[in-house]
Coordinates of C-alpha atoms in Angstrom, one line a residue:
M1 CA -27.5 -34.7 -0.9
Q2 CA -25.7 -35.4 -4.1
A3 CA -25.6 -32.6 -6.7
S4 CA -27.5 -33.1 -9.9
I5 CA -25.5 -34.3 -12.9
N6 CA -25.3 -32.0 -15.9
T7 CA -24.7 -34.6 -18.5
I8 CA -23.3 -33.9 -22.0
P9 CA -26.0 -34.4 -24.6
G10 CA -25.6 -37.7 -26.4
Y11 CA -23.2 -39.2 -23.8
R12 CA -24.6 -41.9 -21.4
V13 CA -23.8 -41.8 -17.7
Q14 CA -23.5 -45.0 -15.6
E15 CA -23.4 -45.6 -11.9
Y16 CA -20.7 -48.1 -10.8
L17 CA -19.8 -50.2 -7.8
L18 CA -16.5 -52.0 -7.4
V19 CA -17.0 -54.9 -5.0
L20 CA -15.6 -58.0 -3.4
P21 CA -18.1 -60.9 -3.7
P22 CA -18.1 -63.7 -1.1
Q23 CA -18.1 -67.3 -2.4
P24 CA -21.6 -68.8 -3.0
E25 CA -21.8 -70.8 0.2
L26 CA -21.1 -67.8 2.4
A27 CA -23.3 -65.6 0.3
S28 CA -26.2 -68.0 0.8
R29 CA -25.8 -67.8 4.6
I30 CA -25.7 -64.0 4.5
S31 CA -28.9 -64.1 2.3
Q32 CA -30.6 -66.4 4.8
A33 CA -29.9 -63.9 7.6
R34 CA -31.2 -61.1 5.5
E35 CA -34.4 -63.1 4.7
Q36 CA -34.9 -63.7 8.4
F37 CA -34.5 -60.0 9.2
A38 CA -36.9 -59.1 6.4
A39 CA -39.6 -61.5 7.8
E40 CA -39.2 -60.5 11.5
Y41 CA -39.1 -56.7 11.0
D42 CA -41.3 -56.2 7.9
C43 CA -38.3 -54.9 6.0
Q44 CA -38.3 -55.7 2.2
Q45 CA -35.0 -53.8 1.6
A46 CA -33.2 -56.6 3.5
R47 CA -33.9 -58.8 0.5
M48 CA -32.4 -56.5 -2.0
G49 CA -29.0 -56.9 -3.7
R50 CA -26.4 -59.6 -3.6
P51 CA -24.0 -59.8 -0.7
H52 CA -20.6 -58.0 -1.2
I53 CA -18.1 -55.6 0.2
V54 CA -18.1 -52.3 -1.6
L55 CA -14.6 -51.1 -2.4
A56 CA -15.6 -48.0 -4.4
S57 CA -18.6 -46.3 -5.9
F58 CA -18.7 -43.7 -8.6
T59 CA -20.5 -42.2 -11.6
Q60 CA -18.9 -41.8 -15.0
Y61 CA -19.6 -41.5 -18.7
L62 CA -19.9 -44.9 -20.5
M63 CA -17.3 -43.8 -23.0
L64 CA -14.6 -44.1 -20.4
E65 CA -15.6 -47.6 -19.3
E66 CA -13.0 -49.5 -21.4
R67 CA -10.1 -47.3 -20.2
L68 CA -11.3 -47.8 -16.6
M69 CA -11.6 -51.6 -17.0
N70 CA -8.1 -51.8 -18.4
R71 CA -6.7 -49.9 -15.4
L72 CA -8.6 -52.1 -13.0
R73 CA -7.3 -55.2 -14.7
L74 CA -3.8 -54.0 -14.3
V75 CA -4.4 -53.3 -10.6
A76 CA -5.9 -56.8 -10.1
M77 CA -3.0 -58.5 -11.8
G78 CA -0.6 -57.4 -9.1
V79 CA -2.9 -58.3 -6.1
T80 CA -2.4 -61.5 -4.1
P81 CA -5.6 -63.4 -3.2
F82 CA -6.3 -62.9 0.5
K83 CA -8.6 -64.2 3.3
V84 CA -11.6 -62.1 4.4
E85 CA -13.1 -63.0 7.8
L86 CA -16.5 -62.0 9.1
R87 CA -17.4 -62.0 12.7
D88 CA -20.7 -60.9 14.3
F89 CA -22.5 -57.7 13.6
G90 CA -22.0 -53.9 13.7
S91 CA -24.2 -50.9 13.0
F92 CA -24.3 -47.4 11.8
P93 CA -26.8 -45.7 14.1
S94 CA -29.6 -45.3 13.4
H95 CA -30.2 -46.8 10.0
S96 CA -27.9 -49.8 9.1
I97 CA -26.8 -53.2 10.5
F98 CA -23.9 -55.1 8.9
F99 CA -21.7 -58.1 9.1
N100 CA -18.3 -57.1 10.6
V101 CA -15.2 -57.6 8.5
V102 CA -12.5 -58.3 11.1
S103 CA -9.6 -58.8 8.5
R104 CA -9.8 -55.2 7.5
V105 CA -6.1 -54.5 6.6
P106 CA -5.9 -56.3 3.2
V107 CA -9.2 -54.9 2.1
Q108 CA -8.2 -51.4 3.0
G109 CA -4.9 -52.0 1.2
L110 CA -6.7 -52.9 -2.0
V111 CA -9.0 -49.9 -1.7
K112 CA -6.0 -47.6 -1.4
R113 CA -4.3 -49.3 -4.4
V114 CA -7.5 -48.8 -6.5
R115 CA -7.7 -45.2 -5.3
Q116 CA -4.1 -44.5 -6.3
E117 CA -4.4 -46.0 -9.7
T118 CA -8.0 -45.1 -10.8
Q119 CA -9.5 -42.1 -9.0
R120 CA -9.0 -39.7 -11.9
L121 CA -10.7 -42.0 -14.2
M122 CA -13.6 -42.4 -11.7
R123 CA -14.2 -38.7 -11.2
L124 CA -17.1 -37.4 -13.4
D125 CA -16.5 -33.7 -12.3
E126 CA -15.6 -31.7 -9.2
E127 CA -19.1 -32.3 -7.7
H128 CA -19.2 -36.0 -8.4
K129 CA -16.0 -37.6 -7.1
P130 CA -15.6 -41.3 -6.4
Y131 CA -16.2 -42.8 -2.9
F132 CA -13.5 -45.2 -1.6
N133 CA -14.7 -47.4 1.3
L134 CA -12.1 -47.7 4.0
E135 CA -14.6 -49.2 6.5
P136 CA -15.2 -52.7 4.9
H137 CA -18.4 -54.5 5.8
I138 CA -21.2 -56.5 4.2
P139 CA -24.6 -54.9 4.8
L140 CA -27.3 -57.0 6.5
V141 CA -29.8 -54.2 5.9
R142 CA -29.7 -50.4 5.2
K143 CA -32.2 -47.5 5.3
L144 CA -34.0 -48.8 8.4
L145 CA -36.9 -47.0 10.0
P146 CA -36.1 -46.0 13.6
W147 CA -38.2 -48.8 15.2
Q148 CA -36.7 -51.4 12.8
Y149 CA -33.2 -50.3 13.8
E150 CA -33.8 -50.2 17.5
K151 CA -35.5 -53.6 17.7
G152 CA -33.3 -55.2 15.0
W153 CA -30.0 -54.0 16.6
M154 CA -31.2 -55.1 20.1
E155 CA -31.4 -58.6 18.7
F156 CA -28.4 -58.7 16.2
S157 CA -26.0 -57.0 18.6
Q158 CA -26.3 -60.2 20.7
R159 CA -26.1 -62.6 17.8
H160 CA -23.0 -64.4 16.7
F161 CA -21.9 -65.0 13.1
S162 CA -18.7 -66.2 11.6
G163 CA -17.6 -66.9 8.0
R164 CA -14.6 -66.5 5.8
F165 CA -13.7 -66.5 2.1
I166 CA -10.8 -66.1 -0.1
A167 CA -11.0 -62.9 -2.1
D168 CA -9.5 -63.9 -5.5
S169 CA -11.2 -61.3 -7.7
M170 CA -13.1 -58.0 -7.7
V171 CA -16.2 -57.3 -9.7
L172 CA -17.3 -54.1 -11.4
L173 CA -21.1 -53.6 -11.4
K174 CA -23.0 -50.9 -13.3
R175 CA -26.4 -49.5 -14.0
P176 CA -27.7 -46.6 -16.2
L177 CA -28.1 -43.5 -14.1
G178 CA -31.4 -43.5 -12.3
E179 CA -32.2 -47.2 -12.7
M180 CA -32.4 -49.7 -9.8
K181 CA -30.7 -53.0 -10.8
F182 CA -26.9 -53.4 -11.1
Q183 CA -25.5 -55.7 -13.7
V184 CA -22.0 -57.3 -13.8
A185 CA -19.7 -55.3 -16.1
R186 CA -16.6 -57.4 -15.6
Q187 CA -14.7 -59.5 -13.1
F188 CA -11.0 -58.9 -12.5
A189 CA -9.0 -61.9 -11.2
F190 CA -6.2 -61.3 -8.6
Q191 CA -3.1 -62.9 -10.2
N192 CA -0.2 -62.0 -7.9
L193 CA 2.0 -61.0 -10.8
P194 CA 5.2 -59.0 -10.3
V195 CA 5.1 -55.2 -10.9
F196 CA 7.2 -55.3 -14.0
T197 CA 4.8 -57.6 -15.7
R198 CA 1.9 -55.3 -14.9
Q199 CA 3.9 -52.3 -16.3
G200 CA 4.7 -54.3 -19.4
E201 CA 1.0 -54.7 -20.0
L202 CA 0.7 -50.9 -20.4
F203 CA 2.7 -51.1 -23.6
A204 CA 1.3 -54.3 -25.0

């Protein structure tokens, strides 16, 4: 259970997700599978949220957001767009079913790069450190009841799914602490620029 946050009076705290969003056509296919699961297993949470791969999640004061965005922009400038491939389904017993990401290495490389460059800015305090996801996947559904997981996994473990997209940007989502809905804070395009160009930006 996450420790409570002792906020500084007058300073707003935000919850953030850094994600890789699939292109609209694939996102639509993922949403259709979620809708089907929701209807078959009386599971409204399958309809919640847009499809994406979470790279990192963290909580931080709003006043640090611009510094963090500048750092993420610099990271993205040096990243080469890459292919992400999905195939079939996996699960986290006994509560979640997800779309398998089989091209894990480039996603993990990006997560490690983000961690190296930003983890200090993402840490609110010693009890609220950022989470960096080195097991990339796209959720089909989370927080299942035991019977929903057992019946759903029995079906989806036998199902086939394939899809791919080019990851050409990452997106920072945010919401005020305690609220439900995330909003897009900023998108960072992968530009495949050389390192010296990125370093030059630090002094621009």
